[in-house]
């Protein structure tokens, strides 16, 4: 499609050239005339006349123009007249990229995501940076972790600004700093394994350096200061030095110091709100406790000029969100919502839960006057997944922002196809990596078998009892075929399905092999055992090698290389253990050993969070617990 723009294009021109190339259009003198106008009404308007000779775009905020540009090309290509008028019901909407759990997006990959966001009409992006940014005089901060340079962050910010997207940092100024505090040379900053030693002059100096370094590359004056999940605060070195002090007192005192810094630097701070709800709850640890009430004294001591970001990723009932919002009201702070597109701790995306929970949450937020929402994509335990396969989820958030109620699925599907080049149904296949037989509807209990069935040991079978009686092999055979059948070799992002397809192929072979092996051993069926050792396990090993190769290619095209070594080691563990399993079986059937002790062991449930208690097929948060029940590491003093 050829376009010729008229109007004040000074601030738009750089972004126009980039996005037209992204969607296969271009500017030309003989192109369709497009009148571009600023609107004072706040709405977005785009249309094409009956004669297919004139089009118009009216917008009030820069990012709205680029959504409108996408809508014009999407609907105008067929030459039929149309008119679209949209009101933005969320003033601020965008993703939070987790750039701290090994998967640090390259600058080019980040730019690709920004182009997709611009087409969607998103206008903000939060960069979650625990220690993956540079701080002068702190060489261990982000050491060997793929940290961004100041120049890289500025390049990301400059690129985002072309589309009216506000980029800003989300850092940690209290806890979640395990990867920095693990280094012996910085032990003076350390209270516990992941929490800073607050109330200490050098820590205060470090926090100021963090805030200065993280905010310097960005135009935005917003900064997220973290402070979530700080349950261990004051329970390590702080306790030794100061004796018992309530966590609330410690936290508020530290918050006051952090906000003194942000105010002085002209920054507007936001923070996660969960710790205040936890500290006010009867248990001291549950921020979803509906009986929690913020005491008047607590509310009085919490500063009002910090935005509170309440996060909820998995509730699917309206009353849960209404309760959370009501609990925050005594704080007197502006409230922001953070939901999730579930790439957490899996190879896929839990779209069933993500879309269901986000739909309810965003509808409640809009009705309750919450005007700012973020789609988090956490990379817990090393990030086997990636944000590219979560683009359908981001599109869902974008369409919610421009819809009074819930988005129309057919229109959303058309939008995601246009913005990403991938069919919505192809994205949805990612959910079936974990939405398996035995799962709750929409996988609302967050089972993640795609990960634990890959990493579990064939001889030890830690999850075999969890999946006993379920047709996992048949399920993954279907998933493999369904992903393959929906792929489009002409789509630029088609390669993102290489890993899911190959993983399904591995799990088709591997998911139930431990059960079959144990059954054959117990029955004394040495022929079956020999066939497994000589044919099946080597075939699985070859499939894992192919999966690893595809995953390596994908990782190195999206992320910096730092962190890949973790996934590489995990794949190596799977392959080596398959080899050992074969050798152990051969030794047994050849009479070299009298028994296989691993197969002598009774199979027990991994946890009570399983299908037998209506909790889905099972969940495990950590690779090292999936791979072995034995000691991976042992820390005498975790603080």
Coordinates of C-alpha atoms in Angstrom, one line a residue:
X1 CA 0.0 0.0 0.0
X2 CA 1.3 3.4 -1.0
X3 CA 0.5 6.5 1.2
X4 CA 1.0 10.2 0.9
X5 CA 0.7 12.1 4.2
X6 CA -0.4 15.8 4.7
X7 CA -0.3 17.8 7.9
X8 CA 2.1 18.5 10.6
X9 CA 4.3 15.4 10.6
X10 CA 7.5 16.8 12.3
X11 CA 7.3 14.5 15.4
X12 CA 5.8 11.6 13.5
X13 CA 8.0 11.2 10.4
X14 CA 10.8 9.1 11.9
X15 CA 8.3 6.6 13.3
X16 CA 6.2 6.6 10.1
X17 CA 9.2 5.4 8.0
X18 CA 10.0 2.6 10.4
X19 CA 6.4 1.3 10.8
X20 CA 5.6 1.5 7.1
X21 CA 8.5 -0.8 6.4
X22 CA 7.4 -3.1 9.2
X23 CA 3.9 -3.6 7.6
X24 CA 5.0 -3.6 4.0
X25 CA 3.7 -0.2 3.0
X26 CA 5.6 2.9 1.8
X27 CA 5.3 6.6 1.2
X28 CA 5.0 7.7 -2.5
X29 CA 3.9 10.7 -4.4
X30 CA 1.2 8.8 -6.2
X31 CA 0.0 7.2 -2.9
X32 CA -3.3 7.4 -1.1
X33 CA -3.7 10.9 0.3
X34 CA -3.8 10.8 4.1
X35 CA -4.8 14.0 6.0
X36 CA -3.2 13.9 9.5
X37 CA -4.7 16.2 12.2
X38 CA -4.4 16.7 15.9
X39 CA -7.6 16.3 17.8
X40 CA -8.4 18.0 21.1
X41 CA -11.1 15.5 22.0
X42 CA -8.8 12.7 23.1
X43 CA -10.2 10.1 20.6
X44 CA -8.5 8.3 17.8
X45 CA -10.2 8.5 14.3
X46 CA -9.2 6.9 11.1
X47 CA -11.1 6.4 7.9
X48 CA -11.1 6.0 4.1
X49 CA -13.7 7.6 1.7
X50 CA -15.9 5.8 -0.7
X51 CA -13.8 6.7 -3.7
X52 CA -10.7 5.3 -2.1
X53 CA -8.9 8.5 -2.9
X54 CA -8.7 10.2 0.5
X55 CA -8.0 9.0 4.0
X56 CA -7.7 10.7 7.4
X57 CA -6.1 10.1 10.8
X58 CA -7.0 12.2 13.8
X59 CA -5.2 11.7 17.1
X60 CA -4.6 13.5 20.3
X61 CA -1.5 11.6 21.6
X62 CA 1.5 10.6 19.6
X63 CA 1.1 6.9 20.1
X64 CA -2.5 7.0 18.9
X65 CA -1.3 8.1 15.5
X66 CA 0.7 4.9 15.1
X67 CA -2.2 2.6 16.1
X68 CA -4.3 4.6 13.6
X69 CA -1.7 4.1 10.9
X70 CA -1.8 0.4 11.5
X71 CA -5.6 0.4 11.3
X72 CA -5.5 2.4 8.1
X73 CA -3.3 -0.1 6.4
X74 CA -5.1 -3.1 7.9
X75 CA -8.6 -2.0 6.8
X76 CA -7.7 0.1 3.8
X77 CA -5.8 -2.4 1.8
X78 CA -8.9 -3.9 0.3
X79 CA -10.1 -0.5 -0.9
X80 CA -13.4 -0.5 0.9
X81 CA -14.5 2.6 2.7
X82 CA -14.5 2.5 6.5
X83 CA -14.5 4.7 9.6
X84 CA -13.1 3.9 13.0
X85 CA -13.4 6.0 16.1
X86 CA -11.8 4.7 19.4
X87 CA -11.6 6.1 22.9
X88 CA -8.7 5.1 25.1
X89 CA -10.1 3.7 28.3
X90 CA -6.7 3.0 29.8
X91 CA -4.5 6.1 29.6
X92 CA -1.3 4.1 30.0
X93 CA -0.9 0.5 28.8
X94 CA 2.1 -1.6 28.0
X95 CA 4.3 -4.6 28.9
X96 CA 6.9 -5.1 31.6
X97 CA 9.8 -7.1 30.2
X98 CA 11.7 -9.1 32.7
X99 CA 15.3 -8.4 31.8
X100 CA 16.8 -9.9 35.0
X101 CA 16.3 -13.6 34.8
X102 CA 19.0 -14.4 32.3
X103 CA 17.1 -13.4 29.2
X104 CA 18.2 -9.9 28.4
X105 CA 16.7 -8.8 25.1
X106 CA 19.2 -7.5 22.6
X107 CA 18.7 -3.9 21.5
X108 CA 17.5 -5.0 18.1
X109 CA 15.0 -7.5 19.7
X110 CA 13.7 -4.8 21.9
X111 CA 13.2 -2.6 18.9
X112 CA 11.2 -5.3 17.2
X113 CA 8.9 -5.5 20.2
X114 CA 8.6 -1.7 20.3
X115 CA 7.4 -1.8 16.6
X116 CA 4.8 -4.4 17.4
X117 CA 3.7 -2.3 20.5
X118 CA 3.4 0.8 18.3
X119 CA 1.1 -0.9 15.9
X120 CA -1.0 -2.1 18.8
X121 CA -1.3 1.4 20.2
X122 CA 0.6 0.8 23.4
X123 CA 2.3 3.8 25.0
X124 CA 4.6 2.6 27.7
X125 CA 7.1 -0.1 28.5
X126 CA 8.7 -1.0 31.8
X127 CA 12.2 -2.5 31.9
X128 CA 12.6 -4.7 34.9
X129 CA 16.3 -4.4 35.8
X130 CA 17.5 -5.9 39.0
X131 CA 21.2 -5.7 38.3
X132 CA 21.2 -5.7 34.5
X133 CA 22.3 -2.0 34.1
X134 CA 25.6 -0.3 34.7
X135 CA 26.6 1.5 37.9
X136 CA 29.9 3.4 38.0
X137 CA 32.3 2.1 40.7
X138 CA 30.2 -1.1 41.2
X139 CA 31.8 -3.7 38.8
X140 CA 30.0 -6.6 40.3
X141 CA 26.6 -5.1 39.6
X142 CA 25.4 -7.1 36.7
X143 CA 28.8 -8.8 36.2
X144 CA 28.6 -11.4 33.5
X145 CA 24.8 -11.0 33.4
X146 CA 24.4 -9.2 30.1
X147 CA 23.7 -5.8 31.7
X148 CA 22.8 -2.9 29.5
X149 CA 25.2 -0.1 29.0
X150 CA 23.9 3.5 29.4
X151 CA 24.2 3.9 25.7
X152 CA 22.0 0.8 25.0
X153 CA 19.3 2.0 27.3
X154 CA 19.4 5.4 25.7
X155 CA 19.1 3.8 22.3
X156 CA 16.0 1.8 23.5
X157 CA 14.5 5.0 24.9
X158 CA 15.2 7.0 21.7
X159 CA 13.6 4.3 19.6
X160 CA 10.5 4.1 21.8
X161 CA 10.0 7.8 21.8
X162 CA 9.7 7.9 18.0
X163 CA 6.4 6.0 18.5
X164 CA 5.2 8.0 21.6
X165 CA 6.1 5.1 23.9
X166 CA 7.4 6.0 27.3
X167 CA 10.1 3.7 28.4
X168 CA 11.2 3.7 32.1
X169 CA 13.2 1.5 34.5
X170 CA 11.8 -0.8 37.2
X171 CA 14.6 -1.6 39.7
X172 CA 14.9 -3.1 43.1
X173 CA 15.9 -0.9 46.0
X174 CA 15.3 -3.3 48.8
X175 CA 15.0 -7.1 48.0
X176 CA 15.2 -9.4 44.9
X177 CA 18.9 -8.6 44.6
X178 CA 20.3 -12.1 45.0
X179 CA 22.3 -12.0 41.8
X180 CA 24.2 -8.9 43.0
X181 CA 24.5 -9.8 46.7
X182 CA 25.9 -13.2 45.9
X183 CA 29.3 -11.7 45.2
X184 CA 31.7 -11.8 48.2
X185 CA 33.3 -8.4 47.5
X186 CA 29.9 -6.6 48.0
X187 CA 28.9 -8.4 51.2
X188 CA 28.8 -5.1 53.2
X189 CA 25.5 -4.3 51.4
X190 CA 23.9 -7.6 52.4
X191 CA 21.3 -8.2 55.0
X192 CA 20.0 -11.6 53.8
X193 CA 20.4 -13.6 50.6
X194 CA 18.4 -11.1 48.5
X195 CA 17.8 -8.1 50.8
X196 CA 19.9 -5.0 51.2
X197 CA 21.2 -4.0 54.7
X198 CA 19.1 -0.9 55.2
X199 CA 19.8 1.8 57.7
X200 CA 23.4 1.7 56.7
X201 CA 25.1 4.7 55.1
X202 CA 26.9 2.8 52.4
X203 CA 23.6 1.1 51.4
X204 CA 22.0 4.5 51.1
X205 CA 24.8 5.6 48.8
X206 CA 24.4 2.5 46.7
X207 CA 20.6 3.0 46.4
X208 CA 21.2 6.6 45.2
X209 CA 23.7 5.3 42.6
X210 CA 21.2 2.7 41.5
X211 CA 18.5 5.3 41.0
X212 CA 20.8 7.7 39.2
X213 CA 22.2 5.1 36.9
X214 CA 18.8 3.5 36.1
X215 CA 17.0 6.8 35.4
X216 CA 19.8 8.7 33.5
X217 CA 19.3 7.1 30.0
X218 CA 15.5 7.7 30.0
X219 CA 13.4 10.8 29.1
X220 CA 10.7 9.6 31.5
X221 CA 10.7 10.9 35.0
X222 CA 9.0 7.7 36.2
X223 CA 10.8 5.0 38.1
X224 CA 9.6 1.8 39.7
X225 CA 11.5 1.3 42.9
X226 CA 10.4 -2.4 43.5
X227 CA 10.2 -3.4 47.2
X228 CA 8.1 -6.5 46.6
X229 CA 8.4 -9.8 48.4
X230 CA 10.8 -8.6 51.0
X231 CA 9.7 -11.1 53.6
X232 CA 13.3 -11.7 54.8
X233 CA 13.9 -8.0 55.5
X234 CA 15.6 -7.3 58.8
X235 CA 16.1 -11.0 59.6
X236 CA 19.8 -11.4 58.8
X237 CA 22.7 -9.1 59.5
X238 CA 20.3 -6.3 60.3
X239 CA 18.9 -8.3 63.2
X240 CA 22.4 -9.1 64.4
X241 CA 23.3 -5.4 64.4
X242 CA 20.1 -3.8 65.6
X243 CA 18.0 -6.4 67.4
X244 CA 14.4 -7.1 66.5
X245 CA 12.6 -4.3 64.7
X246 CA 9.2 -4.6 63.0
X247 CA 9.5 -5.1 59.2
X248 CA 7.0 -2.3 58.7
X249 CA 9.1 0.2 60.6
X250 CA 12.2 -0.9 58.7
X251 CA 10.4 -0.7 55.4
X252 CA 8.8 2.7 55.9
X253 CA 12.1 4.1 57.1
X254 CA 13.9 2.9 54.0
X255 CA 11.1 4.0 51.7
X256 CA 11.4 7.5 53.1
X257 CA 15.1 7.5 52.2
X258 CA 14.4 6.2 48.7
X259 CA 11.7 8.8 48.1
X260 CA 13.9 11.6 49.4
X261 CA 16.3 10.6 46.6
X262 CA 13.7 10.3 43.8
X263 CA 12.1 13.6 44.8
X264 CA 15.4 15.4 44.8
X265 CA 16.1 14.0 41.3
X266 CA 12.7 15.1 40.0
X267 CA 11.5 11.5 39.6
X268 CA 8.0 10.1 40.1
X269 CA 8.2 6.8 42.0
X270 CA 5.9 3.8 41.9
X271 CA 6.3 0.6 43.9
X272 CA 4.8 -2.9 44.3
X273 CA 2.2 -2.8 47.1
X274 CA 2.2 -6.4 48.2
X275 CA 4.4 -6.0 51.3
X276 CA 2.0 -3.5 52.9
X277 CA -0.9 -5.8 52.5
X278 CA 1.2 -8.7 53.8
X279 CA 2.3 -6.8 56.8
X280 CA -1.3 -5.8 57.5
X281 CA -2.7 -9.3 57.1
X282 CA -3.2 -11.7 60.0
X283 CA -0.6 -14.1 58.6
X284 CA 2.0 -11.5 57.7
X285 CA 2.6 -13.1 54.4
X286 CA -0.6 -13.2 52.3
X287 CA -1.4 -10.2 50.2
X288 CA -4.5 -11.9 48.8
X289 CA -6.2 -12.2 52.2
X290 CA -9.6 -10.7 51.8
X291 CA -10.0 -10.0 55.5
X292 CA -6.9 -7.7 55.5
X293 CA -7.5 -4.1 56.5
X294 CA -4.8 -1.4 56.4
X295 CA -4.7 0.0 59.9
X296 CA -5.0 3.8 60.2
X297 CA -1.6 4.2 61.7
X298 CA 0.0 2.2 58.8
X299 CA -1.8 4.2 56.2
X300 CA -0.8 7.5 57.9
X301 CA 2.9 6.6 57.8
X302 CA 3.0 5.6 54.1
X303 CA 3.9 8.5 51.8
X304 CA 1.1 9.5 49.4
X305 CA 3.3 10.6 46.5
X306 CA 4.4 7.1 45.5
X307 CA 2.1 5.2 43.1
X308 CA 1.1 1.7 44.4
X309 CA 1.2 -1.1 41.8
X310 CA -0.9 -4.0 42.9
X311 CA -0.2 -7.2 41.1
X312 CA -2.5 -10.1 40.6
X313 CA -1.9 -12.7 37.9
X314 CA -4.2 -15.5 38.5
X315 CA -7.6 -14.6 40.0
X316 CA -10.6 -15.0 37.6
X317 CA -13.4 -13.6 39.7
X318 CA -14.4 -9.9 39.8
X319 CA -14.8 -9.9 43.5
X320 CA -11.2 -10.7 44.0
X321 CA -10.1 -7.6 42.2
X322 CA -12.7 -5.4 43.8
X323 CA -11.5 -6.6 47.2
X324 CA -7.9 -5.8 46.3
X325 CA -8.8 -2.3 45.1
X326 CA -10.8 -1.6 48.3
X327 CA -7.9 -2.8 50.5
X328 CA -5.6 -0.2 48.9
X329 CA -8.0 2.8 49.3
X330 CA -6.8 3.7 52.9
X331 CA -3.3 4.1 51.6
X332 CA -4.4 7.2 49.7
X333 CA -2.0 6.6 46.8
X334 CA -2.6 6.5 43.1
X335 CA -3.3 2.9 42.2
X336 CA -1.8 1.0 39.2
X337 CA -2.6 -2.5 38.0
X338 CA -0.1 -5.2 36.9
X339 CA -1.4 -8.4 35.4
X340 CA 0.5 -11.1 33.6
X341 CA 1.0 -12.9 30.4
X342 CA 2.0 -16.3 31.8
X343 CA 5.4 -17.1 30.4
X344 CA 6.5 -17.7 33.9
X345 CA 8.3 -21.0 34.5
X346 CA 7.3 -22.7 31.3
X347 CA 8.4 -23.2 27.7
X348 CA 5.0 -21.9 26.5
X349 CA 2.4 -19.4 27.4
X350 CA -0.6 -20.2 29.8
X351 CA -3.0 -18.3 27.6
X352 CA -6.0 -19.9 29.2
X353 CA -5.3 -18.3 32.6
X354 CA -3.6 -15.2 31.2
X355 CA -6.6 -14.1 29.0
X356 CA -9.2 -15.1 31.5
X357 CA -7.7 -13.4 34.5
X358 CA -6.6 -10.3 32.5
X359 CA -10.0 -9.8 31.0
X360 CA -11.7 -9.8 34.5
X361 CA -8.9 -7.6 36.0
X362 CA -8.9 -5.0 33.2
X363 CA -12.7 -4.7 33.1
X364 CA -12.7 -4.1 36.9
X365 CA -9.8 -1.6 36.6
X366 CA -11.6 0.4 34.0
X367 CA -14.8 0.5 35.9
X368 CA -13.0 1.5 39.1
X369 CA -11.1 4.3 37.5
X370 CA -7.7 2.7 37.3
X371 CA -6.1 4.2 34.3
X372 CA -2.7 2.5 34.1
X373 CA -2.1 -1.2 33.5
X374 CA 1.0 -3.3 32.7
X375 CA 1.3 -6.9 31.4
X376 CA 4.2 -8.5 33.2
X377 CA 6.1 -11.3 31.6
X378 CA 8.3 -12.8 34.4
X379 CA 11.2 -15.0 33.5
X380 CA 11.3 -17.0 36.7
X381 CA 13.9 -19.8 37.0
X382 CA 15.9 -18.8 34.0
X383 CA 13.3 -18.0 31.3
X384 CA 12.9 -21.0 28.9
X385 CA 10.0 -19.0 27.2
X386 CA 10.2 -15.6 25.6
X387 CA 8.1 -12.5 25.0
X388 CA 7.6 -13.1 21.3
X389 CA 5.2 -15.9 21.8
X390 CA 3.3 -13.7 24.3
X391 CA 2.4 -11.2 21.6
X392 CA -1.2 -12.3 21.5
X393 CA -1.4 -11.5 25.2
X394 CA 0.0 -8.0 24.6
X395 CA -2.5 -7.5 21.8
X396 CA -5.2 -8.4 24.3
X397 CA -4.1 -5.7 26.7
X398 CA -3.9 -3.2 23.8
X399 CA -7.4 -3.9 22.6
X400 CA -8.7 -3.7 26.1
X401 CA -7.3 -0.2 26.4
X402 CA -9.3 0.9 23.4
X403 CA -12.5 -1.0 24.3
X404 CA -15.1 -0.1 26.9
X405 CA -15.7 -3.7 27.9
X406 CA -14.0 -6.9 26.7
X407 CA -12.4 -7.0 23.2
X408 CA -14.3 -8.7 20.5
X409 CA -12.3 -11.9 19.8
X410 CA -12.8 -11.8 16.0
X411 CA -11.5 -8.2 15.8
X412 CA -8.6 -9.1 18.2
X413 CA -7.6 -12.0 16.0
X414 CA -7.6 -9.8 12.9
X415 CA -5.4 -7.3 14.8
X416 CA -2.9 -9.8 16.0
X417 CA -2.5 -11.3 12.6
X418 CA -1.9 -7.8 11.1
X419 CA 0.4 -6.6 13.9
X420 CA 2.5 -9.8 14.2
X421 CA 2.0 -11.7 11.0
X422 CA 0.9 -14.8 13.1
X423 CA -2.6 -16.2 13.4
X424 CA -4.2 -15.9 16.9
X425 CA -4.9 -19.6 16.8
X426 CA -1.2 -20.4 16.2
X427 CA -0.3 -18.4 19.3
X428 CA -3.0 -20.2 21.3
X429 CA -1.4 -23.6 20.6
X430 CA 1.3 -22.5 23.1
X431 CA -1.1 -23.1 26.0
X432 CA -1.4 -26.8 25.3
X433 CA 2.2 -27.4 26.2
X434 CA 0.9 -27.2 29.8
X435 CA -2.8 -27.5 29.4
X436 CA -2.7 -31.2 29.3
X437 CA -4.9 -34.1 30.5
X438 CA -5.3 -33.7 34.2
X439 CA -5.2 -29.9 34.1
X440 CA -8.0 -27.7 35.4
X441 CA -10.0 -25.8 32.8
X442 CA -7.9 -23.1 31.2
X443 CA -5.0 -24.4 33.3
X444 CA -6.1 -22.0 36.1
X445 CA -4.0 -23.9 38.6
X446 CA -0.8 -23.1 36.7
X447 CA 0.5 -26.6 35.9
X448 CA 3.8 -26.6 34.0
X449 CA 4.4 -30.1 32.8
X450 CA 6.2 -28.9 29.7
X451 CA 9.1 -28.1 31.9
X452 CA 9.1 -30.7 34.6
X453 CA 8.5 -33.6 32.2
X454 CA 11.5 -32.5 30.1
X455 CA 13.9 -32.1 33.0
X456 CA 12.8 -35.0 35.2
X457 CA 15.1 -37.9 35.3
X458 CA 14.0 -41.1 33.5
X459 CA 15.4 -43.4 36.3
X460 CA 14.1 -41.4 39.2
X461 CA 10.7 -40.5 37.8
X462 CA 9.9 -37.7 40.3
X463 CA 6.7 -36.7 38.5
X464 CA 5.6 -40.1 37.2
X465 CA 3.0 -40.5 39.9
X466 CA 1.6 -37.1 39.1
X467 CA 0.8 -38.1 35.5
X468 CA 0.0 -41.8 36.0
X469 CA -3.0 -42.8 33.9
X470 CA -2.9 -39.7 31.8
X471 CA -2.4 -40.0 28.1
X472 CA 0.5 -37.5 27.9
X473 CA 2.3 -39.1 25.0
X474 CA -0.9 -38.9 22.8
X475 CA -1.5 -35.3 24.0
X476 CA 1.9 -34.1 23.0
X477 CA 1.8 -35.9 19.7
X478 CA -1.3 -33.9 18.9
X479 CA 0.3 -30.7 20.1
X480 CA 3.3 -31.3 17.9
X481 CA 1.0 -31.8 14.9
X482 CA -1.2 -28.9 15.7
X483 CA 1.7 -26.5 16.0
X484 CA 3.3 -27.8 12.8
X485 CA 0.0 -27.5 10.8
X486 CA -0.4 -23.8 11.8
X487 CA 3.0 -22.7 10.9
X488 CA 3.5 -20.2 8.1
X489 CA 7.0 -20.3 6.5
X490 CA 6.4 -16.9 5.0
X491 CA 5.8 -15.2 8.4
X492 CA 8.9 -13.4 9.7
X493 CA 8.2 -14.7 13.3
X494 CA 7.4 -18.2 12.3
X495 CA 10.7 -19.4 13.8
X496 CA 9.3 -18.8 17.3
X497 CA 7.4 -22.1 16.9
X498 CA 10.5 -24.2 16.3
X499 CA 11.1 -24.7 20.0
X500 CA 7.5 -25.4 21.0
X501 CA 7.1 -27.9 18.1
X502 CA 10.4 -29.7 18.9
X503 CA 9.6 -29.7 22.6
X504 CA 6.3 -31.4 22.0
X505 CA 8.1 -33.9 19.9
X506 CA 10.5 -34.6 22.8
X507 CA 7.6 -35.0 25.3
X508 CA 5.7 -37.2 22.9
X509 CA 8.5 -39.7 23.4
X510 CA 9.7 -38.8 27.0
X511 CA 6.7 -37.9 29.1
X512 CA 5.6 -41.4 29.9
X513 CA 8.8 -43.4 29.3
X514 CA 9.7 -43.5 33.0
X515 CA 6.3 -45.1 33.8
X516 CA 6.8 -47.7 31.0
X517 CA 10.4 -48.4 32.2
X518 CA 9.3 -48.9 35.8
X519 CA 6.5 -51.1 34.8
X520 CA 8.8 -53.3 32.7
X521 CA 11.3 -53.5 35.6
X522 CA 8.8 -54.5 38.1
X523 CA 7.4 -57.2 35.8
X524 CA 10.9 -58.5 35.0
X525 CA 10.3 -57.7 31.3
X526 CA 13.9 -57.5 30.2
X527 CA 13.1 -57.5 26.5
X528 CA 11.1 -54.2 26.9
X529 CA 13.8 -52.8 29.0
X530 CA 16.4 -53.6 26.4
X531 CA 14.3 -52.0 23.7
X532 CA 13.9 -48.9 25.7
X533 CA 17.7 -48.7 26.4
X534 CA 18.8 -49.4 22.8
X535 CA 16.1 -47.6 20.8
X536 CA 13.8 -45.3 22.8
X537 CA 16.2 -43.5 25.0
X538 CA 18.7 -42.8 22.2
X539 CA 15.8 -41.5 20.1
X540 CA 14.7 -39.2 22.9
X541 CA 18.3 -38.0 23.3
X542 CA 18.5 -37.1 19.6
X543 CA 15.2 -35.2 19.9
X544 CA 16.5 -33.3 22.9
X545 CA 19.7 -32.4 20.9
X546 CA 17.5 -31.1 18.1
X547 CA 15.4 -29.1 20.6
X548 CA 18.6 -27.7 22.2
X549 CA 19.9 -26.6 18.8
X550 CA 16.6 -24.8 17.9
X551 CA 16.5 -23.2 21.3
X552 CA 20.1 -22.0 21.1
X553 CA 19.4 -20.4 17.7
X554 CA 16.2 -18.8 19.1
X555 CA 17.9 -17.5 22.2
X556 CA 20.9 -16.0 20.4
X557 CA 18.6 -14.2 18.0
X558 CA 16.6 -12.7 20.8
X559 CA 18.7 -12.3 23.8
X560 CA 22.3 -11.6 24.8
X561 CA 24.4 -14.7 25.2
X562 CA 24.7 -14.4 29.0
X563 CA 22.3 -16.8 30.6
X564 CA 22.1 -19.3 27.8
X565 CA 24.8 -21.3 29.5
X566 CA 22.2 -22.1 32.2
X567 CA 19.7 -23.6 29.7
X568 CA 22.6 -25.3 27.9
X569 CA 23.7 -27.0 31.1
X570 CA 20.1 -28.2 31.7
X571 CA 19.9 -29.7 28.3
X572 CA 23.3 -31.4 28.8
X573 CA 21.9 -32.8 32.1
X574 CA 18.9 -34.4 30.3
X575 CA 21.1 -35.9 27.6
X576 CA 23.7 -37.2 30.0
X577 CA 21.1 -38.8 32.3
X578 CA 19.5 -40.5 29.3
X579 CA 22.9 -42.0 28.4
X580 CA 23.4 -43.1 32.0
X581 CA 19.9 -44.6 32.1
X582 CA 20.7 -46.7 29.0
X583 CA 23.9 -47.9 30.4
X584 CA 22.3 -48.8 33.8
X585 CA 19.7 -50.8 31.9
X586 CA 22.2 -52.6 29.7
X587 CA 24.3 -53.5 32.8
X588 CA 21.2 -55.0 34.4
X589 CA 19.9 -57.0 31.5
X590 CA 23.5 -58.2 30.8
X591 CA 23.8 -59.4 34.4
X592 CA 26.6 -57.0 35.4
X593 CA 24.4 -55.6 38.2
X594 CA 21.7 -57.5 40.2
X595 CA 19.3 -54.6 40.4
X596 CA 18.7 -51.0 39.4
X597 CA 18.3 -49.3 42.7
X598 CA 16.6 -46.2 41.2
X599 CA 13.8 -48.4 39.8
X600 CA 13.4 -50.3 43.0
X601 CA 12.1 -47.1 44.7
X602 CA 8.4 -46.6 45.1
X603 CA 7.0 -43.7 43.1
X604 CA 5.4 -41.0 45.3
X605 CA 3.5 -37.9 44.4
X606 CA 5.8 -34.9 43.9
X607 CA 3.5 -32.7 45.9
X608 CA -0.1 -32.5 47.1
X609 CA -0.7 -29.8 44.6
X610 CA -1.8 -32.1 41.9
X611 CA -4.8 -33.4 40.0
X612 CA -5.8 -35.7 42.8
X613 CA -6.7 -32.6 44.9
X614 CA -8.1 -30.6 42.0
X615 CA -5.0 -28.5 41.7
X616 CA -4.1 -29.4 38.1
X617 CA -1.5 -31.8 37.0
X618 CA 1.3 -30.3 39.1
X619 CA 3.7 -27.3 39.4
X620 CA 7.3 -27.0 40.2
X621 CA 9.1 -23.7 40.4
X622 CA 12.7 -24.7 40.2
X623 CA 14.8 -26.7 37.7
X624 CA 17.0 -28.3 40.4
X625 CA 13.9 -29.7 42.1
X626 CA 12.7 -31.2 38.8
X627 CA 16.0 -32.8 37.9
X628 CA 16.8 -34.5 41.2
X629 CA 15.8 -34.9 44.9
X630 CA 19.4 -34.7 45.8
X631 CA 21.7 -31.8 46.8
X632 CA 22.5 -29.3 44.0
X633 CA 23.9 -26.8 46.3
X634 CA 24.0 -26.3 50.0
X635 CA 24.3 -23.0 51.8
X636 CA 25.1 -23.2 55.5
X637 CA 23.9 -19.7 56.1
X638 CA 21.5 -18.4 53.4
X639 CA 21.9 -14.9 54.7

